[in-house]
PDB file of C-alpha atoms in Angstrom:
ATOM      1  CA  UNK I   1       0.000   0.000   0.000  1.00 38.00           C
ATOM      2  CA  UNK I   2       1.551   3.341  -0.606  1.00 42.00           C
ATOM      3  CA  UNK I   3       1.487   5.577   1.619  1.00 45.00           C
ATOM      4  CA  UNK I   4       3.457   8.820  -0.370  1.00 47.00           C
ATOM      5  CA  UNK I   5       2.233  11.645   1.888  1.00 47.00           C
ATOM      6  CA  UNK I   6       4.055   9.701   4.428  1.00 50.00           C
ATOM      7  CA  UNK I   7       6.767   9.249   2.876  1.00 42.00           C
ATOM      8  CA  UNK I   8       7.440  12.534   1.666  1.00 58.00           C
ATOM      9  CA  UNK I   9       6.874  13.659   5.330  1.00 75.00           C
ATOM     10  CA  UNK I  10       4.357  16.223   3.706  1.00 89.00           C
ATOM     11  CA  UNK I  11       1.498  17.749   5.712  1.00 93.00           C
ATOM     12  CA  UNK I  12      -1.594  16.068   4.262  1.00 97.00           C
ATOM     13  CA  UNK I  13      -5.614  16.489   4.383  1.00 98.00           C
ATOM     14  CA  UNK I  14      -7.239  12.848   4.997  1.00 98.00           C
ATOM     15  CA  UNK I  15     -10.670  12.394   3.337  1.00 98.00           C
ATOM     16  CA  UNK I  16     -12.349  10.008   5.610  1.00 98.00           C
ATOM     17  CA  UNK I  17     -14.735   7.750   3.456  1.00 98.00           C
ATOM     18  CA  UNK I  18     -17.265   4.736   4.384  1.00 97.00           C
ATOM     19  CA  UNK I  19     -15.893   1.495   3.008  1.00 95.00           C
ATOM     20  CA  UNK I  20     -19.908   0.301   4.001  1.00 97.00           C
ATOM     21  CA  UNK I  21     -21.433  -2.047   1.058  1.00 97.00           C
ATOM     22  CA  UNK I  22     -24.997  -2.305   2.040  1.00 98.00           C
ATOM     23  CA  UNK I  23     -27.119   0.319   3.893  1.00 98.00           C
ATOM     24  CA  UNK I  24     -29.458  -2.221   6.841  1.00 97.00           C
ATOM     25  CA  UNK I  25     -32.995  -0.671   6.111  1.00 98.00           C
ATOM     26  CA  UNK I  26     -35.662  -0.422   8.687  1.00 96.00           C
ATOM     27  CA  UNK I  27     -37.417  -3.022   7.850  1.00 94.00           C
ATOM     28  CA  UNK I  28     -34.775  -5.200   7.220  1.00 95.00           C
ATOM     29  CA  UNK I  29     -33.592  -5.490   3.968  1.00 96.00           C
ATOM     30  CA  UNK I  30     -30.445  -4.283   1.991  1.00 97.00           C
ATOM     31  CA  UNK I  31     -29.338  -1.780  -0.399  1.00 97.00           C
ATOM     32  CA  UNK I  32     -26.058  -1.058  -1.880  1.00 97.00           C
ATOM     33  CA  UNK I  33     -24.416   2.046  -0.549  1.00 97.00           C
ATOM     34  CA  UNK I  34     -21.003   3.670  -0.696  1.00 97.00           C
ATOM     35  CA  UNK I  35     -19.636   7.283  -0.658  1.00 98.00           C
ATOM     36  CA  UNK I  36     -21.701   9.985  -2.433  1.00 98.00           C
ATOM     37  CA  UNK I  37     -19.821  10.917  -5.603  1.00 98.00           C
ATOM     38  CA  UNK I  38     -20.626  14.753  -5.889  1.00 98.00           C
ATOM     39  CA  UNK I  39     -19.358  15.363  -2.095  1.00 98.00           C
ATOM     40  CA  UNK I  40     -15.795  13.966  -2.348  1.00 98.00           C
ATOM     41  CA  UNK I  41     -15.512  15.310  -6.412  1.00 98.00           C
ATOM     42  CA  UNK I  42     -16.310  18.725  -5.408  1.00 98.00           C
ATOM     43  CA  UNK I  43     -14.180  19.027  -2.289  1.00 98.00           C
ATOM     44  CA  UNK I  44     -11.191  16.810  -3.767  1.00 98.00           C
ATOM     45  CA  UNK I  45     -10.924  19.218  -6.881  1.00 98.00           C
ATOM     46  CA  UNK I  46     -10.822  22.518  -4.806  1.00 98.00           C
ATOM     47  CA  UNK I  47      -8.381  21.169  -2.114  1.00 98.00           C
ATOM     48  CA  UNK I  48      -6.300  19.709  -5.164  1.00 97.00           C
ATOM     49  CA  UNK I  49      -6.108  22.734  -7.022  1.00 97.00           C
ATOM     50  CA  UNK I  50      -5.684  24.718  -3.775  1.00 96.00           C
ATOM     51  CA  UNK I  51      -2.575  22.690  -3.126  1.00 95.00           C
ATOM     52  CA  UNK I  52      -2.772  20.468  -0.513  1.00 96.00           C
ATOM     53  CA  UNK I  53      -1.550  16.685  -0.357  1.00 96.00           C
ATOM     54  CA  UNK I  54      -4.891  14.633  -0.696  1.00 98.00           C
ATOM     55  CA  UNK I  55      -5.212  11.215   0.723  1.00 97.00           C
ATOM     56  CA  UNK I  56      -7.960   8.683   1.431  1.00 98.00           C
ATOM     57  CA  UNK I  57      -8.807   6.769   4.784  1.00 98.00           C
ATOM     58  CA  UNK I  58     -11.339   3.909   5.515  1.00 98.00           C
ATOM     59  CA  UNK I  59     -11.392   2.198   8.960  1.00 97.00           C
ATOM     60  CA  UNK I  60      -9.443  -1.041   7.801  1.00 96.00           C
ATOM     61  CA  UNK I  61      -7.956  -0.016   4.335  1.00 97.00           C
ATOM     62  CA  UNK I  62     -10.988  -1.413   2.538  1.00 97.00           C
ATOM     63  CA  UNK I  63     -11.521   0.298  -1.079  1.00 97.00           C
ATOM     64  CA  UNK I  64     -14.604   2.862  -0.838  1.00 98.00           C
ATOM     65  CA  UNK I  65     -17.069   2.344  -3.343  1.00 97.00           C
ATOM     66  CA  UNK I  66     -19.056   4.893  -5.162  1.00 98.00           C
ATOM     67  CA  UNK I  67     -23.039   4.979  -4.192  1.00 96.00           C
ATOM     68  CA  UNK I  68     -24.815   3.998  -7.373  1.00 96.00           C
ATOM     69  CA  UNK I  69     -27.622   6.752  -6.504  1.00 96.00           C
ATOM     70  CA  UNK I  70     -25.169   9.295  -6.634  1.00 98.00           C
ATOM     71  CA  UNK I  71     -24.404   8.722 -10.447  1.00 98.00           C
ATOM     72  CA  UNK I  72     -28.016   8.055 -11.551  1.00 97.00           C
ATOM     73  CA  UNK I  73     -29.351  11.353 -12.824  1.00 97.00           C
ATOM     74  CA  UNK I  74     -32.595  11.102 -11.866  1.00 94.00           C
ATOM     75  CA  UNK I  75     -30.834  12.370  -8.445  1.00 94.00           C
ATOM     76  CA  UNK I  76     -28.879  14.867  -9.897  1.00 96.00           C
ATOM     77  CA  UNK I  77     -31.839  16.995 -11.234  1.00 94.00           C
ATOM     78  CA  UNK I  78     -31.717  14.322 -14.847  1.00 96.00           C
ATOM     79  CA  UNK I  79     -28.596  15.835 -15.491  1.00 97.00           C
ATOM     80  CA  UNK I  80     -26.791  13.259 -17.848  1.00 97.00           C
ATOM     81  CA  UNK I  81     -23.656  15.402 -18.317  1.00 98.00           C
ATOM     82  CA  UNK I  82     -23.060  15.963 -15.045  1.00 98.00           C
ATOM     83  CA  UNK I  83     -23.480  12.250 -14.007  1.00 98.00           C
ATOM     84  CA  UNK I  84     -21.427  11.215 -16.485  1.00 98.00           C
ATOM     85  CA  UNK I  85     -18.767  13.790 -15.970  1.00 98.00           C
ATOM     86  CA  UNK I  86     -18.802  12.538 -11.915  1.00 98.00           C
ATOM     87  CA  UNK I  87     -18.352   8.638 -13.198  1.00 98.00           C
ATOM     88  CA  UNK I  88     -15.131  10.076 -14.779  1.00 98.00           C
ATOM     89  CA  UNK I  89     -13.954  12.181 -12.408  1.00 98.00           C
ATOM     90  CA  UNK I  90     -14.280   9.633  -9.755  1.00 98.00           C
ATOM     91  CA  UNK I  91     -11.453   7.466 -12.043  1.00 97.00           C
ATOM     92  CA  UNK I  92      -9.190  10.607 -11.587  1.00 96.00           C
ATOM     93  CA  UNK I  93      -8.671   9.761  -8.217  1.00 98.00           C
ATOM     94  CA  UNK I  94      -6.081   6.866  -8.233  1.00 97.00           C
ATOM     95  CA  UNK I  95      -5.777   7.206  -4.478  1.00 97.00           C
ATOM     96  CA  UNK I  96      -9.283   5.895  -3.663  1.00 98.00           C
ATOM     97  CA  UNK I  97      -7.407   2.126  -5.111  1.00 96.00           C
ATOM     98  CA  UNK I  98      -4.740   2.997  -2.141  1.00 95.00           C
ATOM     99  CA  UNK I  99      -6.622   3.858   1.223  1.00 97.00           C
ATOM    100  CA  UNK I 100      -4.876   4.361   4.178  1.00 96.00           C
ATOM    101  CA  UNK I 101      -5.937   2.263   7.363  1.00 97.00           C
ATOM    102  CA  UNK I 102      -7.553   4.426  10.137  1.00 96.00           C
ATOM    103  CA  UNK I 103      -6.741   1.644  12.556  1.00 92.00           C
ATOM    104  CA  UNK I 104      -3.227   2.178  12.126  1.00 92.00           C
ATOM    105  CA  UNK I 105      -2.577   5.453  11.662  1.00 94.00           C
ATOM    106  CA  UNK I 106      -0.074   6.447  14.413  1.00 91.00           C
ATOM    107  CA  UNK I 107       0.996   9.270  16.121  1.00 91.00           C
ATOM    108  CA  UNK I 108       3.150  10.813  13.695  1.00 92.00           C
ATOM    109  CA  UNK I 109       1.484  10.230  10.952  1.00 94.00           C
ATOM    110  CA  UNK I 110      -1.531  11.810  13.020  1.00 95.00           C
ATOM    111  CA  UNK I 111       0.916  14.867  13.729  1.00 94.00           C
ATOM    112  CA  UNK I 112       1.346  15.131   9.694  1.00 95.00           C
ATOM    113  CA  UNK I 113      -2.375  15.502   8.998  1.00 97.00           C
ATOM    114  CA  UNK I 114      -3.608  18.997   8.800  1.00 96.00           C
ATOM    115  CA  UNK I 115      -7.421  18.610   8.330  1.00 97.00           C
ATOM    116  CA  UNK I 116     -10.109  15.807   8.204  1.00 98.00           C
ATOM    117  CA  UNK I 117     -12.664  16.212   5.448  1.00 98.00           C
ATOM    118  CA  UNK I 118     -15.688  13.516   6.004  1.00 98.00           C
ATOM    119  CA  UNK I 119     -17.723  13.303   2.608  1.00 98.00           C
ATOM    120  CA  UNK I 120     -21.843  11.896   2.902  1.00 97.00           C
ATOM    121  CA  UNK I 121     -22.980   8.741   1.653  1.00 97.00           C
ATOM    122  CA  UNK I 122     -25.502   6.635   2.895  1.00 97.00           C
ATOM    123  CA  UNK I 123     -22.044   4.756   4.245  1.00 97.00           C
ATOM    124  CA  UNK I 124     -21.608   6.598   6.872  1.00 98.00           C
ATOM    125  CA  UNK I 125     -24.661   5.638   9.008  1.00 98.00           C
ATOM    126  CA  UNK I 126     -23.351   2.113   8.718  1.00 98.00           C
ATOM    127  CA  UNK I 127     -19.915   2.465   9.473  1.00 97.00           C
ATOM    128  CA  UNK I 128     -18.091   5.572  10.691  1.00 98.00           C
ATOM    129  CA  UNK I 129     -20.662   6.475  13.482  1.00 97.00           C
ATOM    130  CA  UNK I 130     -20.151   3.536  15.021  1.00 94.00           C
ATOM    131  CA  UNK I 131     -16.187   3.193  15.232  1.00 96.00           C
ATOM    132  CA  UNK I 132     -13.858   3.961  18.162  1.00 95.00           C
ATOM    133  CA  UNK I 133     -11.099   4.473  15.590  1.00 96.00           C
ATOM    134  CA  UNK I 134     -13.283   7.489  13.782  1.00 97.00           C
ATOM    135  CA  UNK I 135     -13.995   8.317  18.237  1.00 96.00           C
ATOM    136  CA  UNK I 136     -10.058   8.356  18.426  1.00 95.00           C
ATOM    137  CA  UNK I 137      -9.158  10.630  15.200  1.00 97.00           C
ATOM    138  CA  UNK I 138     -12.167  13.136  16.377  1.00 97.00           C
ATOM    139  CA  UNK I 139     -10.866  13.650  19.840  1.00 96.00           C
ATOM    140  CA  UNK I 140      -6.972  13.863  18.272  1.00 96.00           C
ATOM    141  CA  UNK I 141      -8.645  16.855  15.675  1.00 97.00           C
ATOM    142  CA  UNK I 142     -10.003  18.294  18.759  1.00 96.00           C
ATOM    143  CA  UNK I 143      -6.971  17.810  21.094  1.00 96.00           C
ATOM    144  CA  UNK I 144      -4.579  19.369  18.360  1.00 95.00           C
ATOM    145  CA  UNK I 145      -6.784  22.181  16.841  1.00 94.00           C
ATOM    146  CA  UNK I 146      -7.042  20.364  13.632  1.00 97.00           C
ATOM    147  CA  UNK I 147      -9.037  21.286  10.812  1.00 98.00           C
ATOM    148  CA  UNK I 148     -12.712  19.117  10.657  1.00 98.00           C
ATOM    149  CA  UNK I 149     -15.384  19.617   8.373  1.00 98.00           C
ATOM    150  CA  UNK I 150     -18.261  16.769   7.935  1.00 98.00           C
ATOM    151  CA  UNK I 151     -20.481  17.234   4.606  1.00 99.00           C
ATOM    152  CA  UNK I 152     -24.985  15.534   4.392  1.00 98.00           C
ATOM    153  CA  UNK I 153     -24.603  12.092   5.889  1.00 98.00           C
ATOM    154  CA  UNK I 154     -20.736  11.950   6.708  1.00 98.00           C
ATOM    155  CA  UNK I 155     -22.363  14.053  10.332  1.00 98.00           C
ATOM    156  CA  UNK I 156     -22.939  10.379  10.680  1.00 98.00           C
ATOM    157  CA  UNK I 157     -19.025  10.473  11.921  1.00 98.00           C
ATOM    158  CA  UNK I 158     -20.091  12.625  14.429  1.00 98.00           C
ATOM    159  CA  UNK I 159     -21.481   9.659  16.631  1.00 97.00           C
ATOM    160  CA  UNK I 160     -18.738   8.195  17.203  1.00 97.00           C
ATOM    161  CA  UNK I 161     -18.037   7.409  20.958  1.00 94.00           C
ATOM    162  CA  UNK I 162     -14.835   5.682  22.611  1.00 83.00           C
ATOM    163  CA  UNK I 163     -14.978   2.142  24.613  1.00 80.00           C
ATOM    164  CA  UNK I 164     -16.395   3.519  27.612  1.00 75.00           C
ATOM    165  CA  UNK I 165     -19.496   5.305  25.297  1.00 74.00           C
ATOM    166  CA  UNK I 166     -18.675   8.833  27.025  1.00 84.00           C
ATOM    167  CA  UNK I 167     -20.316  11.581  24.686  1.00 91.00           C
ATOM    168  CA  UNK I 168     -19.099  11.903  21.513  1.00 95.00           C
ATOM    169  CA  UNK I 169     -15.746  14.281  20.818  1.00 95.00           C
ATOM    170  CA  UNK I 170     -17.543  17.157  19.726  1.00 96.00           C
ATOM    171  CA  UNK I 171     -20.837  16.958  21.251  1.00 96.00           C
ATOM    172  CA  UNK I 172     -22.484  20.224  22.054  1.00 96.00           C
ATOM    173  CA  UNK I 173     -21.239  22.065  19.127  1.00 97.00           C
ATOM    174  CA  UNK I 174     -22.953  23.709  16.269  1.00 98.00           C
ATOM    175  CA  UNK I 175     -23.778  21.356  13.290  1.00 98.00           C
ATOM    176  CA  UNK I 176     -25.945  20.431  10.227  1.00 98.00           C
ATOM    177  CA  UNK I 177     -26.447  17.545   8.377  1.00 98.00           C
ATOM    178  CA  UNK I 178     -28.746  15.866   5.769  1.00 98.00           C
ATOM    179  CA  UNK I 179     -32.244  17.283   7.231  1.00 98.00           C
ATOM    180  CA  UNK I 180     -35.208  14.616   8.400  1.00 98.00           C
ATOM    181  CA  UNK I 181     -37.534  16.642   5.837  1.00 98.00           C
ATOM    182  CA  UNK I 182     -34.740  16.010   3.015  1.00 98.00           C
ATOM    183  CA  UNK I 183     -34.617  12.327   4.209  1.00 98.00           C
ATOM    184  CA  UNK I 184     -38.484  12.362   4.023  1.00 97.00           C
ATOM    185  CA  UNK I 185     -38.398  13.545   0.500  1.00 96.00           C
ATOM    186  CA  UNK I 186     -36.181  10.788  -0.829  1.00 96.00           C
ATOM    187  CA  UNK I 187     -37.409   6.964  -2.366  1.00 94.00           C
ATOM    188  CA  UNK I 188     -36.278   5.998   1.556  1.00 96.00           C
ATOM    189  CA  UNK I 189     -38.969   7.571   3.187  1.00 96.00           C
ATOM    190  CA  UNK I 190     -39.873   5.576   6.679  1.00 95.00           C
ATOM    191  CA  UNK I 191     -36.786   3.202   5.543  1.00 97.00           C
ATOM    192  CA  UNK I 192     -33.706   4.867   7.066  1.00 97.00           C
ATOM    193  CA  UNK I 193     -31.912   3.169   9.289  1.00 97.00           C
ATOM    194  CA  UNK I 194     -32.186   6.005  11.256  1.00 97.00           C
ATOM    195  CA  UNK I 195     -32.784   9.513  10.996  1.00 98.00           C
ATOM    196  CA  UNK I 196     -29.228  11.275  11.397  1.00 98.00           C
ATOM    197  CA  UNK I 197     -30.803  14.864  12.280  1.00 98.00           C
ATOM    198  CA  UNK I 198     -32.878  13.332  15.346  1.00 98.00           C
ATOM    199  CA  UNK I 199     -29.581  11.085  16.518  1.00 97.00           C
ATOM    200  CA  UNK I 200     -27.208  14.250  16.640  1.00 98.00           C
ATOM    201  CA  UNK I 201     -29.808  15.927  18.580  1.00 98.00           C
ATOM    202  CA  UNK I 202     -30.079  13.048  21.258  1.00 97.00           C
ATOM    203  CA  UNK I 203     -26.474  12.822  21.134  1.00 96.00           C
ATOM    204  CA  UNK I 204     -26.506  16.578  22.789  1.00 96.00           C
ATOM    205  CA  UNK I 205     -25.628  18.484  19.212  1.00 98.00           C
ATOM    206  CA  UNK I 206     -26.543  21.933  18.615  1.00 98.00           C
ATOM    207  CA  UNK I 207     -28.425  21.263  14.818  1.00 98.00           C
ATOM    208  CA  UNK I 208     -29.049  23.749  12.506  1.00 98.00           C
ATOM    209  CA  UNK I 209     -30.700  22.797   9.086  1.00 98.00           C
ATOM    210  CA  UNK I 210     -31.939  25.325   6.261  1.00 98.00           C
ATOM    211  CA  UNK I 211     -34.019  24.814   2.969  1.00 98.00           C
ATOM    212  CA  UNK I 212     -34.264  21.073   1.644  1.00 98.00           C
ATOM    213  CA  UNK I 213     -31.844  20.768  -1.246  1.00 97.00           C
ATOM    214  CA  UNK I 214     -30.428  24.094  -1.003  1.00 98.00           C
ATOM    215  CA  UNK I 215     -26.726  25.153   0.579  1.00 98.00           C
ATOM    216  CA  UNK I 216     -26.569  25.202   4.051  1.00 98.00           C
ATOM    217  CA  UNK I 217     -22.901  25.211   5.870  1.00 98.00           C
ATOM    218  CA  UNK I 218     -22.453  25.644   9.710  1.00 98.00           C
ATOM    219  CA  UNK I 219     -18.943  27.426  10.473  1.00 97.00           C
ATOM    220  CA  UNK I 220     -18.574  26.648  13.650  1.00 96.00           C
ATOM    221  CA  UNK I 221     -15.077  27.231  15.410  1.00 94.00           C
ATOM    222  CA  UNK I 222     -14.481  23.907  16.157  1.00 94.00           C
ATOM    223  CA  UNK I 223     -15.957  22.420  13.292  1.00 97.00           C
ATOM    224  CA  UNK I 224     -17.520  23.056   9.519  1.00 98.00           C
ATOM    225  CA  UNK I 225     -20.679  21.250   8.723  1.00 98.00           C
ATOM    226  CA  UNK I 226     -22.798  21.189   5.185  1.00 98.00           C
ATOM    227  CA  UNK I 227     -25.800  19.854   4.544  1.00 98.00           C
ATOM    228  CA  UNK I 228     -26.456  17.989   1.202  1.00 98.00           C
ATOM    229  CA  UNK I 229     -24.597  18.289  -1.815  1.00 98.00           C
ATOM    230  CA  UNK I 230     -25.261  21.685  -2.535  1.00 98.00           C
ATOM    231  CA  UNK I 231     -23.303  22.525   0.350  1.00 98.00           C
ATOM    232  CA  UNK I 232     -20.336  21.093  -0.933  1.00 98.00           C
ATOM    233  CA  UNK I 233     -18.558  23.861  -2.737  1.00 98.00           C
ATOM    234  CA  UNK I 234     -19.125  26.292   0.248  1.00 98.00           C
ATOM    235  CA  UNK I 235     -18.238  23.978   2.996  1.00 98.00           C
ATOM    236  CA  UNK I 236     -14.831  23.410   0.891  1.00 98.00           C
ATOM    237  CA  UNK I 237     -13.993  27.254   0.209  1.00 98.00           C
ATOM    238  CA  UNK I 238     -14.726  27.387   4.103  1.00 98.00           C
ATOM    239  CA  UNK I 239     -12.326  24.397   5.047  1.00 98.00           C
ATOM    240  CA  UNK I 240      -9.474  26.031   3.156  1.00 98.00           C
ATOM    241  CA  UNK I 241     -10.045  28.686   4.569  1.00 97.00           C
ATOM    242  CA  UNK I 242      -9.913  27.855   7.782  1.00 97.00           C
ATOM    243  CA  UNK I 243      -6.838  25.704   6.747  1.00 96.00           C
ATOM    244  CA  UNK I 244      -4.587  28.449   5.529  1.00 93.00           C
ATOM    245  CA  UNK I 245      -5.632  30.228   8.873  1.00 89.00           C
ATOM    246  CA  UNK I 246      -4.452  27.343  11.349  1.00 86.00           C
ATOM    247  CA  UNK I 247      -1.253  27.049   8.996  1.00 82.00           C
ATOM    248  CA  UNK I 248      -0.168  30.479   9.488  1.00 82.00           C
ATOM    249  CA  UNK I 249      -1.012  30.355  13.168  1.00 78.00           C
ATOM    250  CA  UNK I 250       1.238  27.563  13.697  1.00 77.00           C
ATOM    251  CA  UNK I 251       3.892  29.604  10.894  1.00 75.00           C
ATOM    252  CA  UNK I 252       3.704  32.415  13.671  1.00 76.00           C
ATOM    253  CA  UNK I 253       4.174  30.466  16.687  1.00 70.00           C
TER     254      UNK I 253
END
């Protein structure tokens, strides 16, 4: 596995993707699921071109797969260009054949990483909000004042508790995430899982959701949160942002 961030001993940005196959329904049965193409396309590109070292994390190394919703355009407003130019852009992105293990990322390599960027997905709900490896790179982001931003269903990260189930890392801050009425709107309706906008309230978050389908980012100090897809681009511009800002903090120190 190649790990040339590491190698290089280059500060790097770790996209933090679902390696989930099949999204558990309600009532029992299975769909295919995976990472939602738009929201690591949009924020890879910017970051790229902005750049930063780019690399891609699952919990155990497994390869990500894309979510076949998110390249059907009947859910991208029957836009066949754009689905098709998403398929292809996706294929641009050799890295997502060589993810890095969360499990065993260690302390320096932790030290290396800049910012975590957690893309949507039905995944997510699966996989990443139940892990105490996603628990222990939350708490290390907020131990060491490092960059977070969580995009629709990747909020689902959010969850994440340690061994003893204490609350999760960031729990109490300001956040948004794919909305219950957007959830409502979808072929899913009354199937979720769960419904990720009720669970980060329980869980003690602060959430904030706007118009269904529309951009909605939260810029929290501790944390950037979009809501859907349409949030992507802003969310991104705000993460680099907020990157170049910790990086010439740290320059000053």
């Amino acid at each position: 596995m190649c790990y040339t961030f590491l190698m290089n001993q280059q500060p790097y940005i770790l996209f933090l993707l679902s390696s989930a196959r099949v999204l558990q329904l309600r009532d029992g049965t299975g769909i295919p699921t995976g990472f939602w193409a738009e929201e690591l396309v949009v924020p890879w590109n910017l970051l790229k071109n902005s750049g930063w070292t780019l690399s891609i994390g699952t919990l155990d190394g497994s390869i990500p797969i894309v979510d076949p919703e998110s390249l059907d355009p009947a859910n991208l407003n029957h836009d066949l260009q754009k689905a098709s130019e998403l398929a292809k852009q996706i294929t641009c992105i050799p890295e997502l054949e060589h993810p890095v293990s969360l499990q065993s990322l260690q302390a320096g390599q932790l030290d290396l990483m800049q910012g975590v960027f957690i893309p949507g997905g039905n995944g997510p709900l699966m996989d990443l909000a139940k892990s105490v490896d996603v628990a222990r790179l939350l708490q290390h982001c907020r131990d060491h004042h490092k960059v977070l931003a969580t995009l629709c269903h990747g909020s689902a990260a959010l969850l994440a508790t340690a061994h003893d189930h204490s609350d999760p890392p960031f729990s109490g801050n300001p956040v948004t995430c794919f909305s219950a009425a957007e959830e409502a709107a979808t072929a899913l309706a009354g199937r979720w899982p769960y419904t990720l906008e009720e669970h980060l309230r329980n869980a003690g978050f602060l959430v904030s959701v706007g118009e269904s389908w529309q951009s909605h980012v939260v810029d929290d100090a501790q944390i950037l949160s979009g809501q859907n897809p349409a949030s992507a681009a802003t969310l991104t511009e705000a993460f680099i942002q907020r990157l170049f800002f910790q990086t010439n903090k740290e320059k000053q120190q």
